[in-house]
Short mmCIF file of C-alpha atoms in Angstrom, two decimals:
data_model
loop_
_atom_site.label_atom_id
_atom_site.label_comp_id
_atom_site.label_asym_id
_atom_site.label_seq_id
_atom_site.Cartn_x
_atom_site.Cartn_y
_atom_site.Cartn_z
CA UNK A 1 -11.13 -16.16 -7.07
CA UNK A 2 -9.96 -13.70 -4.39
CA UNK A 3 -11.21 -12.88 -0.68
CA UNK A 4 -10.37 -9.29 0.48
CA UNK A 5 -10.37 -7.02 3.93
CA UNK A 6 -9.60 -3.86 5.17
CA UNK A 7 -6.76 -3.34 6.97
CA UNK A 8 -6.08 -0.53 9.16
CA UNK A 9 -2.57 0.50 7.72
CA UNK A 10 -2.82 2.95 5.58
CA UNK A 11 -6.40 2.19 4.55
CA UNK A 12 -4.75 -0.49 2.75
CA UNK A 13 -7.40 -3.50 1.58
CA UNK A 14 -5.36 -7.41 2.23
CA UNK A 15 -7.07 -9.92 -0.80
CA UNK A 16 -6.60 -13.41 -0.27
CA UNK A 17 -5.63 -15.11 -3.30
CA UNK A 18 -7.06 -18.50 -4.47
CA UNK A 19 -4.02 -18.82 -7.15
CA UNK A 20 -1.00 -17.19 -8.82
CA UNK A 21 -3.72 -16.53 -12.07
CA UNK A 22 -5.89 -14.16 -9.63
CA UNK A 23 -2.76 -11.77 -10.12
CA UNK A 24 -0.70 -10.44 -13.06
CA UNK A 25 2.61 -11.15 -13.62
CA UNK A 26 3.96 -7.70 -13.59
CA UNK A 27 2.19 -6.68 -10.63
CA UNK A 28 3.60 -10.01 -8.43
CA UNK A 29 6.81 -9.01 -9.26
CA UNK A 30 7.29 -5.46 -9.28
CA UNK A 31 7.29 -6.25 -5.39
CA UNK A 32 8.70 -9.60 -5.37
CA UNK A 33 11.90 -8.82 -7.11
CA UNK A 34 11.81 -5.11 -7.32
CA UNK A 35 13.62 -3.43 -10.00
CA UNK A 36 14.57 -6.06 -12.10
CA UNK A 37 12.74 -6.93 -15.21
CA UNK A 38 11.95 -10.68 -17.02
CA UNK A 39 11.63 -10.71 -20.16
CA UNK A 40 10.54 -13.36 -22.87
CA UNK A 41 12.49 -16.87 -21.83
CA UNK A 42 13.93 -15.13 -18.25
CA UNK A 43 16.25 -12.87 -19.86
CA UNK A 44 17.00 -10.20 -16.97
CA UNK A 45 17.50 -6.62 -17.24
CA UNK A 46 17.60 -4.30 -14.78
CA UNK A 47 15.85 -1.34 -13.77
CA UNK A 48 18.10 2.37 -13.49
CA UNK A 49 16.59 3.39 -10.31
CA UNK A 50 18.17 -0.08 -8.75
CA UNK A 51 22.02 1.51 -8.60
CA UNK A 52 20.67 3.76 -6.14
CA UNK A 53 18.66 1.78 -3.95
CA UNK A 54 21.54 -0.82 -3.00
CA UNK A 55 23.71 2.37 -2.67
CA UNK A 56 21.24 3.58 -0.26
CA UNK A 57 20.89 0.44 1.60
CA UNK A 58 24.79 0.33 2.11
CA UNK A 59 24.82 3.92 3.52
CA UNK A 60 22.82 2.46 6.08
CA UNK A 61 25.52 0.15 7.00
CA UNK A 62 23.46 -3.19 6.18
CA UNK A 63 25.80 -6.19 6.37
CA UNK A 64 26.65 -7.26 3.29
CA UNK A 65 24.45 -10.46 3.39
CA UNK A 66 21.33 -8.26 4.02
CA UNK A 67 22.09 -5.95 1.19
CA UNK A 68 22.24 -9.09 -1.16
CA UNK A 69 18.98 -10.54 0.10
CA UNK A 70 17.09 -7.62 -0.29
CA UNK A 71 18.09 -6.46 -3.78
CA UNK A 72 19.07 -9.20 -5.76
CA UNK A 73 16.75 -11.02 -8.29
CA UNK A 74 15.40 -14.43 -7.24
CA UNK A 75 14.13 -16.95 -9.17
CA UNK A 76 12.00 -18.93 -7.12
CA UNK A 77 9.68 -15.67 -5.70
CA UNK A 78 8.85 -14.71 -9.36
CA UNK A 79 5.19 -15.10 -10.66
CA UNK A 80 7.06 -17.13 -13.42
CA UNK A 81 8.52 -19.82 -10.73
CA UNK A 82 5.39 -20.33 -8.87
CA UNK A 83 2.14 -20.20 -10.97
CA UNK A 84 4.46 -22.91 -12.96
CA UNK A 85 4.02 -25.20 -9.46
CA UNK A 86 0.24 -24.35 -9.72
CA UNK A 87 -0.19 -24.68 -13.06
CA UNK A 88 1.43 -28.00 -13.53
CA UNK A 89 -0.22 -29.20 -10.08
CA UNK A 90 2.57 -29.61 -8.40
CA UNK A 91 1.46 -27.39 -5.56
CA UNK A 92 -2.12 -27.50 -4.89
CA UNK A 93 -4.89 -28.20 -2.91
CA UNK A 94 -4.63 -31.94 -3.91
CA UNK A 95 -1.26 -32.18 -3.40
CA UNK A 96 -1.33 -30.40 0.44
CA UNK A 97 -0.25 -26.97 -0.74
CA UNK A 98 -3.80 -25.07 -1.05
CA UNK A 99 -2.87 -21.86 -2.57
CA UNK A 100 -3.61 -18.78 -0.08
CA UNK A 101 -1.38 -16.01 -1.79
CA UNK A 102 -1.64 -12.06 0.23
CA UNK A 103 -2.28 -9.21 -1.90
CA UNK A 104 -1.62 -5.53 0.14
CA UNK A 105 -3.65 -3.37 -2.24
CA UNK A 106 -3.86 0.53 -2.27
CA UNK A 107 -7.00 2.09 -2.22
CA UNK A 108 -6.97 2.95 -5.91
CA UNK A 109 -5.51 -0.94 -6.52
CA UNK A 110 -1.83 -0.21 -6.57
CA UNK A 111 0.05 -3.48 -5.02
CA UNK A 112 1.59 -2.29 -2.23
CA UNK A 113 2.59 -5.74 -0.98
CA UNK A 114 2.27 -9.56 -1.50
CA UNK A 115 3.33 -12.83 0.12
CA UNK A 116 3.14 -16.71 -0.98
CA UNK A 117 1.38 -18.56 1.07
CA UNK A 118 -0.51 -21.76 1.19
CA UNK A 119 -2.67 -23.71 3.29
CA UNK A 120 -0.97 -27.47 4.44
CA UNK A 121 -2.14 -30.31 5.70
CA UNK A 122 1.25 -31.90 6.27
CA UNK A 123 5.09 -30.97 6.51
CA UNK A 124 6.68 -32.18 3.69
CA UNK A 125 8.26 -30.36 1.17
CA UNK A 126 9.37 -27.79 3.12
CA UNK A 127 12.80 -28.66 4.59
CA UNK A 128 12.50 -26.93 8.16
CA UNK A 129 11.10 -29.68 10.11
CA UNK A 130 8.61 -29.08 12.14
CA UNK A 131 6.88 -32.80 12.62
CA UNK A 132 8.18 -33.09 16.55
CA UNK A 133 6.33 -30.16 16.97
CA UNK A 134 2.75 -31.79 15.01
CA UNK A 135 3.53 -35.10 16.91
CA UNK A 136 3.57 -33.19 20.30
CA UNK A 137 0.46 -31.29 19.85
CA UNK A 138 -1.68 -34.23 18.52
CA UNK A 139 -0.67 -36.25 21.60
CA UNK A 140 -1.60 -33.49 23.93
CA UNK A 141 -5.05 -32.78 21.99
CA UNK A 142 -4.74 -30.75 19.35
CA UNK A 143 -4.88 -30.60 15.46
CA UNK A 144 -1.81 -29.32 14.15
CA UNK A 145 -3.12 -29.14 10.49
CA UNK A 146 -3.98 -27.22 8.48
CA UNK A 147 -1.06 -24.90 9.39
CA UNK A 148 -0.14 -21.56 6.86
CA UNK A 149 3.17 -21.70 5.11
CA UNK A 150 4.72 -19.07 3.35
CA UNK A 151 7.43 -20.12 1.43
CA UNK A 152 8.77 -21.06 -2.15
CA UNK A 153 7.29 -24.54 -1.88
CA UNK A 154 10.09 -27.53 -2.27
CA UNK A 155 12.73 -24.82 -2.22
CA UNK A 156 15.12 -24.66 0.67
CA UNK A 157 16.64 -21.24 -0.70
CA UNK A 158 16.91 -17.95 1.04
CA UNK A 159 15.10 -15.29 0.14
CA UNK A 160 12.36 -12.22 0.35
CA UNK A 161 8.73 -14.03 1.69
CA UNK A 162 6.56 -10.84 2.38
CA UNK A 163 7.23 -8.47 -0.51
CA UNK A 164 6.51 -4.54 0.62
CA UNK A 165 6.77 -2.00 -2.25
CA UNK A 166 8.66 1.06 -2.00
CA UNK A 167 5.46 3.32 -2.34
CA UNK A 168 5.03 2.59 1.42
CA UNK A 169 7.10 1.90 4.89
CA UNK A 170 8.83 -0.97 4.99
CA UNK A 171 7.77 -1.37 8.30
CA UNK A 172 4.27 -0.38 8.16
CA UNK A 173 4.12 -3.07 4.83
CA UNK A 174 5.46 -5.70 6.77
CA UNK A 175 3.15 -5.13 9.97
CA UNK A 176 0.04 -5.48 7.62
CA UNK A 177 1.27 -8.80 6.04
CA UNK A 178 2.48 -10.67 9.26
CA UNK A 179 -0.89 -9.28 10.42
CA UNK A 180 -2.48 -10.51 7.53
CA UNK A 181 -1.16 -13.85 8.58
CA UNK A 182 -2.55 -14.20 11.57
CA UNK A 183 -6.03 -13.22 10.35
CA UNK A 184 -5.96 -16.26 8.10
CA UNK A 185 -4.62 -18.54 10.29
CA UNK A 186 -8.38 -17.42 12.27
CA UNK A 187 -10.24 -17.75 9.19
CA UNK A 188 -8.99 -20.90 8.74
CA UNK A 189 -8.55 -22.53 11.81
CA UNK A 190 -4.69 -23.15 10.92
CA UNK A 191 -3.06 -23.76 14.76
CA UNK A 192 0.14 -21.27 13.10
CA UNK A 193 1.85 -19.80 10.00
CA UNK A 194 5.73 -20.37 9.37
CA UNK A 195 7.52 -18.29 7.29
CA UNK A 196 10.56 -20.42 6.25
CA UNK A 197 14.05 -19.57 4.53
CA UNK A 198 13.22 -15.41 4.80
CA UNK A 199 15.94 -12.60 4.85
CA UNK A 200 17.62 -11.67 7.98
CA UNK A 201 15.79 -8.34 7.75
CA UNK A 202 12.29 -9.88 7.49
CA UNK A 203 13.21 -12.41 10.41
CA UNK A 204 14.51 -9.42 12.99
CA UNK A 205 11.08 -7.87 12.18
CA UNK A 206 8.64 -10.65 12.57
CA UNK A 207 10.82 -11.18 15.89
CA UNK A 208 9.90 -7.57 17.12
CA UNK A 209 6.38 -8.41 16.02
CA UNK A 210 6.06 -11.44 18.17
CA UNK A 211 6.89 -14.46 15.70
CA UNK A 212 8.79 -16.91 16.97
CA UNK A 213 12.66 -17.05 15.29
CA UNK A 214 14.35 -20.35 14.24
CA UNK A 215 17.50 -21.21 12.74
CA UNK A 216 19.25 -23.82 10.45
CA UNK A 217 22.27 -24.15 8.86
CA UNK A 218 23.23 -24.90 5.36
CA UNK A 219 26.43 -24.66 3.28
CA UNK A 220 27.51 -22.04 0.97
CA UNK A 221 30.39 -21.42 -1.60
CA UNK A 222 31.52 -17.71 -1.70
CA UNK A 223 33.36 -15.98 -4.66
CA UNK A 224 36.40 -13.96 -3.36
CA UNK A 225 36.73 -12.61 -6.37
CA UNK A 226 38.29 -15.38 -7.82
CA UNK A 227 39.55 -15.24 -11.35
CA UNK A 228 39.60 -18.91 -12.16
CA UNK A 229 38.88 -22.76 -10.38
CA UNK A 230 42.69 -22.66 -9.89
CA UNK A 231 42.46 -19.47 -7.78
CA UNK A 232 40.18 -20.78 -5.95
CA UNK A 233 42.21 -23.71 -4.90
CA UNK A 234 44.76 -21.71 -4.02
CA UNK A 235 43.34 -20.47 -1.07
CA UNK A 236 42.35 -24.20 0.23
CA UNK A 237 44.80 -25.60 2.30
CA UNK A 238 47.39 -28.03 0.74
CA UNK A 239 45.55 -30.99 1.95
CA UNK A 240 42.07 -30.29 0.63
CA UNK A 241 43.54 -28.57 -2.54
CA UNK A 242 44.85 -31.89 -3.62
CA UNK A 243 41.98 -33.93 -2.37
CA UNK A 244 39.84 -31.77 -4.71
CA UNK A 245 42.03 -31.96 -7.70
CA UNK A 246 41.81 -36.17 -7.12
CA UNK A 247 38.20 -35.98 -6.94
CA UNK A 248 37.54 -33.85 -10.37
CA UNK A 249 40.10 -36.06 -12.07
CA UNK A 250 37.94 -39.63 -10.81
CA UNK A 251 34.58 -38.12 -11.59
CA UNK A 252 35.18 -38.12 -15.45
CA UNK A 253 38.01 -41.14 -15.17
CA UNK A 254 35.33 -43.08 -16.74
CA UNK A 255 35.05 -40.99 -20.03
CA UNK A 256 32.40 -38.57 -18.58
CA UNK A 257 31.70 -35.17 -20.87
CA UNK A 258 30.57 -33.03 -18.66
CA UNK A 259 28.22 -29.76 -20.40
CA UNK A 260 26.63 -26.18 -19.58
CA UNK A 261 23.08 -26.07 -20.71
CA UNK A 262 21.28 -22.89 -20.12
CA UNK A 263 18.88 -20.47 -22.43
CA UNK A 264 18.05 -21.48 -25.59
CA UNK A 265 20.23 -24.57 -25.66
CA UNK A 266 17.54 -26.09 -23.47
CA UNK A 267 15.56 -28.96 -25.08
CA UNK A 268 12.66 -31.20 -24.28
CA UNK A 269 15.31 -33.78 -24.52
CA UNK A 270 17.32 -32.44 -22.18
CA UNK A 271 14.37 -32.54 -19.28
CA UNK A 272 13.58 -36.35 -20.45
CA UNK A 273 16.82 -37.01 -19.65
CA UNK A 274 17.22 -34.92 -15.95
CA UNK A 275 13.72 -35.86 -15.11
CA UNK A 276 14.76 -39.84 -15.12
CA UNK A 277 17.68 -38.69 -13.04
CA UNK A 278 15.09 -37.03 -11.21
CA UNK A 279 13.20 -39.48 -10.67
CA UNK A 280 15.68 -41.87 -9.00
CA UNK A 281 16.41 -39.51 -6.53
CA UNK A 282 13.01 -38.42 -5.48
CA UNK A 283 11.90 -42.05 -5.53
CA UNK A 284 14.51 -42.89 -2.60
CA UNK A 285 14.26 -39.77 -1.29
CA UNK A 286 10.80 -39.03 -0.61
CA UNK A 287 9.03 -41.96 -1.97
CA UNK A 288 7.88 -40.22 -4.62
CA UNK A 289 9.10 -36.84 -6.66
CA UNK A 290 7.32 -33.40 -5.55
CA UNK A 291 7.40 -32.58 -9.33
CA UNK A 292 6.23 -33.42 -12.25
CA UNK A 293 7.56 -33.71 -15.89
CA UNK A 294 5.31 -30.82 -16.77
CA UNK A 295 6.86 -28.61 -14.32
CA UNK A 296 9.93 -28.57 -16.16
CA UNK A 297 8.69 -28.13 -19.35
CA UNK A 298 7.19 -25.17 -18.19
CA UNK A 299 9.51 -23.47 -16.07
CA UNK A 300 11.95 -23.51 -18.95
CA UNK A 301 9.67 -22.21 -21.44
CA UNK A 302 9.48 -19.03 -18.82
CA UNK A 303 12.41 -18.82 -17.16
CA UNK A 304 15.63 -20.45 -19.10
CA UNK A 305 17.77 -17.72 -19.17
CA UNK A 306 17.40 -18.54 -15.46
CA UNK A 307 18.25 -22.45 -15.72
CA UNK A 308 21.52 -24.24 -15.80
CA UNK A 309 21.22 -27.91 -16.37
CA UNK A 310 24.91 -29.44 -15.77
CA UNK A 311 24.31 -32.69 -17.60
CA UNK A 312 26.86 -35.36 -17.42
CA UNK A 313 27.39 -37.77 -21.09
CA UNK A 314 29.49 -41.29 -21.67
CA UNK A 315 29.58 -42.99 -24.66
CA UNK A 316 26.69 -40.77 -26.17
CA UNK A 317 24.31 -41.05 -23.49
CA UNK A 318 23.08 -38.90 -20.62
CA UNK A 319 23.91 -40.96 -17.07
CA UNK A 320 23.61 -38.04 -14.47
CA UNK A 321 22.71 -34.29 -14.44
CA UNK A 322 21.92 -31.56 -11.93
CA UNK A 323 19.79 -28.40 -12.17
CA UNK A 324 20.56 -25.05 -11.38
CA UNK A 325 18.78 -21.82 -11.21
CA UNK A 326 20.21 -18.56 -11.45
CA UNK A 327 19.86 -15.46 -9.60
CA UNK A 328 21.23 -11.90 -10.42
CA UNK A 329 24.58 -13.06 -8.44
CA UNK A 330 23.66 -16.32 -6.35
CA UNK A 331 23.78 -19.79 -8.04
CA UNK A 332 21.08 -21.72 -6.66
CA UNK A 333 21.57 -25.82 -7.13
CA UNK A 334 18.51 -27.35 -6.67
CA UNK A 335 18.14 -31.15 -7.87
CA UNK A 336 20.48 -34.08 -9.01
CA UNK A 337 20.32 -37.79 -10.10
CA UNK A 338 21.58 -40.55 -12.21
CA UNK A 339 21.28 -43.42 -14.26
CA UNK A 340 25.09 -45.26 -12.82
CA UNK A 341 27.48 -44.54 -10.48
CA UNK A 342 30.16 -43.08 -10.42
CA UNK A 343 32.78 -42.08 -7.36
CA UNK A 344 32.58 -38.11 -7.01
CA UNK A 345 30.31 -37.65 -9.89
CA UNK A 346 28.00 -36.10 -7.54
CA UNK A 347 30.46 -33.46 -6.07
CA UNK A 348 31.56 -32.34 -9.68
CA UNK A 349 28.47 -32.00 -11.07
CA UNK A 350 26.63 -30.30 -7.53
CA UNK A 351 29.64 -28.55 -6.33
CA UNK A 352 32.56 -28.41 -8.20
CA UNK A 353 30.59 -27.53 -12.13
CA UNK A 354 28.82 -25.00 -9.93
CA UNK A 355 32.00 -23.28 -8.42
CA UNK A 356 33.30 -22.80 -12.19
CA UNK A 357 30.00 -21.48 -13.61
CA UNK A 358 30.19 -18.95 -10.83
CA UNK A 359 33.36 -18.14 -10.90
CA UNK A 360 33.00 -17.13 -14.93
CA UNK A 361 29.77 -15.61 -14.73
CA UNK A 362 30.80 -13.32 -11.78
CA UNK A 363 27.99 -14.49 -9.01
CA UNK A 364 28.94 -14.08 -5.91
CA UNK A 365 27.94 -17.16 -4.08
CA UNK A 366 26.56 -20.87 -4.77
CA UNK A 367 23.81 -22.13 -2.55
CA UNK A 368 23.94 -25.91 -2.49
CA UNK A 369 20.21 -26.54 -1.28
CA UNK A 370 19.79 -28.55 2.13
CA UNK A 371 22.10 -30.32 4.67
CA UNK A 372 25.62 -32.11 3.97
CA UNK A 373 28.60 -31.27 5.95
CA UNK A 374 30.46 -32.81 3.26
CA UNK A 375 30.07 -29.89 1.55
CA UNK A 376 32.98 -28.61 3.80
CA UNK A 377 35.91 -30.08 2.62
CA UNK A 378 34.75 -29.12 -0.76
CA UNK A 379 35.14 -24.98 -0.04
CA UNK A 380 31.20 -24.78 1.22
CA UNK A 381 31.12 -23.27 4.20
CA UNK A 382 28.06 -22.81 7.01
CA UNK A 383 25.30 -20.62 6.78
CA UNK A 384 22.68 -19.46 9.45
CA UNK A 385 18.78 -19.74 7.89
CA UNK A 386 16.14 -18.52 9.16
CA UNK A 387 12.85 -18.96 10.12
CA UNK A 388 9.59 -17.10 12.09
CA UNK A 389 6.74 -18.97 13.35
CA UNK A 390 3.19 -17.87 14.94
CA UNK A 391 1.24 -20.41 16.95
CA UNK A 392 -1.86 -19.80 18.30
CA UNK A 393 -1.99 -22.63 21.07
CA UNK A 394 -0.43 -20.56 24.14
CA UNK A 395 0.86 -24.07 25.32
CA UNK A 396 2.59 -25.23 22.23
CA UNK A 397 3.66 -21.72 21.72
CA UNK A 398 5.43 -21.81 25.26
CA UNK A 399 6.97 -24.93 24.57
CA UNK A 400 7.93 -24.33 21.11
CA UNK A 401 9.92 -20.97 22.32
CA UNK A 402 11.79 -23.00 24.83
CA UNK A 403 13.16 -25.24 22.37
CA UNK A 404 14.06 -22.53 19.65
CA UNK A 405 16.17 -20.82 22.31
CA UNK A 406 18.33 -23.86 22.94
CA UNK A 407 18.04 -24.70 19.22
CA UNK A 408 18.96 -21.25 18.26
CA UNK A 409 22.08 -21.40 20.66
CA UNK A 410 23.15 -24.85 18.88
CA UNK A 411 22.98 -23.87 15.42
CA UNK A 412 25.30 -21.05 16.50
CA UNK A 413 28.08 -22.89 17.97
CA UNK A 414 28.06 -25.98 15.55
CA UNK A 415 28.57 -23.02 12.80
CA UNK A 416 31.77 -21.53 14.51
CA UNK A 417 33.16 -25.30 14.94
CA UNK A 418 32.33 -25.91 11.33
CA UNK A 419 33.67 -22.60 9.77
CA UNK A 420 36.75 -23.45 12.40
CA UNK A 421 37.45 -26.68 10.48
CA UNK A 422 37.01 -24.97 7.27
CA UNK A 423 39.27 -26.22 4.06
CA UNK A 424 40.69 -22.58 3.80
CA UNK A 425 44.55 -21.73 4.50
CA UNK A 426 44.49 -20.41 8.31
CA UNK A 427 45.05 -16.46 8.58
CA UNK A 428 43.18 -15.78 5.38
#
């Protein structure tokens, strides 16, 4: 089921979807991830005319980071990722994500833009924390929920939220969907819409447009194009180099295999085994996982060419394992957990296995998911994301500026200290 209504730009029509089934898979992602092509399992093949769009985007002197963001295939924004979260009900109505998906149609039906969005009743899940914000509001009066959230739910990774094709103006495409936004956030009585973990392009837009701008940080590993781990190390300083090489050597100490497990190598006993691991993490974590068994049975049948499972074996069993998905050149890591303990297990499966698989594959960066300044010492280094938020309430909105500003000012100076302190040899 779909809702749909006519929107000035271009005579354009905005549908309001009710699921990921109320659109086709080709359609979602001819705009989500635009010029790249999944085939059977995930296998990834790219379209000709793609050269020459990131060539065009660098003549206009993007930063590097922008041109990535906005041309590179991402796993999570495919129709593949996310109708397996509805499908499996992971993300739902019963579970607080109400699907509320934006179609920008064409008068003759042509998708000329889309955006995933749902309809929440609470904040988890989400990893850009907005409860001070819910807590403040419900003291002073108001009902903070439902609130509109466009983002890759459970999935702290960067990428494109409102999807414009190339048919139209980027600008005019992104005026109708943060427009589109707001009309639902009417419709629905939602007090705001937050578009978490969006490109840096989408985020100086919505900024122009009125949305509120946040930041985070997180920590990233970037490939200099390194030809080996070894090279790598080499540009560490002498201290952290060695502290490295101690840790990889303790992690498997015990008699740990360590194994690559991507594609077709992917078994239904491989996900029994990372969904216990699973399981003991989410348990702690959030009291109880966000997804399901299910979910991973299905997201591999779609999308394994996609998936690398880093599984960790001693004396013929499982014990730890983390999961991996895998963009045109980002690794994203995305989960972990065990069955025992081990010192540094953790950072060689999460960080180190991750670095290597990188490194041979030719990505260009790792994204290690949410928080952990640990991640420092260990060649990760800190990232600005991004957010945009509209609130209706004039008061919270007031307040709610005030704080990004100082926020936004924070995030920036703990990221110089932190890059400052980096592992890396000084004058590189």
């Amino acid at each position: 089921m779909s809702e749909q209504e006519n929107t000035d730009e271009q005579a354009a029509t905005l549908r309001i979807l009710s699921g990921m089934e109320d659109v086709s898979a080709d359609d979602w992602n001819s705009v989500a991830n635009p010029g790249w092509q999944l085939g059977p399992g995930g296998r990834l093949t790219r379209d000709p005319q793609f050269e020459s769009d990131c060539q065009l985007l660098e003549s206009l002197s993007e930063p590097q980071e922008s041109v990535s963001e906005e041309t590179s295939f991402n796993p999570f924004i495919s129709h593949e990722f996310l109708s397996s979260l509805e499908e499996t009900g992971c993300a739902t109505g019963e579970t607080g994500w109400l699907p509320r998906h934006l179609l920008l149609q064409s008068p003759t039906g042509d998708i000329w833009g889309a955006a995933p969005a749902y309809l929440k009743n609470h904040s988890q899940g989400e990893y850009v924390f907005d409860h001070g914000w819910a807590d403040a509001f419900y003291r002073a009066g108001g009902e903070y929920y439902p609130k509109l959230q466009v983002s890759v739910p459970f999935t702290p990774a960067t990428g494109r939220r409102l999807f414009v094709s190339s048919r139209i103006d980027w600008q005019t495409g992104m005026q109708a969907l943060a427009s589109g936004l707001v009309q639902i956030c009417q419709r629905s009585g939602a007090s705001s819409a937050h578009i978490t973990f969006l490109t840096k392009r989408e985020w100086d837009a919505l900024g122009d447009m009125g949305y509120l701008q946040r930041t985070d940080q997180q920590f990233h590993w970037e490939n200099r194009d390194y030809g080996s781990f070894d090279d790598f190390l080499a540009d560490l300083a002498s201290r952290k180099r060695k502290a490295i090489k101690k840790e990889r050597r303790e992690a498997v100490s015990a008699g740990i295999e360590i194994e690559w497990v991507t594609g077709a190598g992917l078994t239904e006993a491989h996900w029994d085994a990372f969904y216990r691991f699973y399981q003991d993490t989410g348990s702690r974590k959030w009291g109880r996982p966000y997804l399901n068994r299910a979910f991973f049975s299905l997201v591999s049948e779609r999308l394994a060419e996609r998936i690398l499972l880093v599984m960790a074996r001693r004396e013929g069993r499982y014990i730890a394992g983390a999961l991996n998905f895998i963009g045109s050149d980002t690794l994203f890591g995305r989960n972990w957990g065990c069955t025992e303990h081990h010192p540094f297990l953790h950072f060689e499966l999460c960080y180190y296995q991750a670095i290597d698989f990188a490194i041979v594959n030719g990505l260009k960066r790792v994204e290690a998911g949410a928080q952990g300044a640990h991640k420092l010492a260990r060649g990760y280094l800190p990232v600005t994301t991004r957010s945009a938020h509209w609130i209706v309430h004039p008061g919270l909105r007031d307040a709610v500026e005030d704080y990004l500003e100082h926020e936004r000012e924070a995030v920036e100076r703990e990221n110089e200290a932190l890059t400052e302190h980096g592992p890396f040899r000084k004058g590189d």
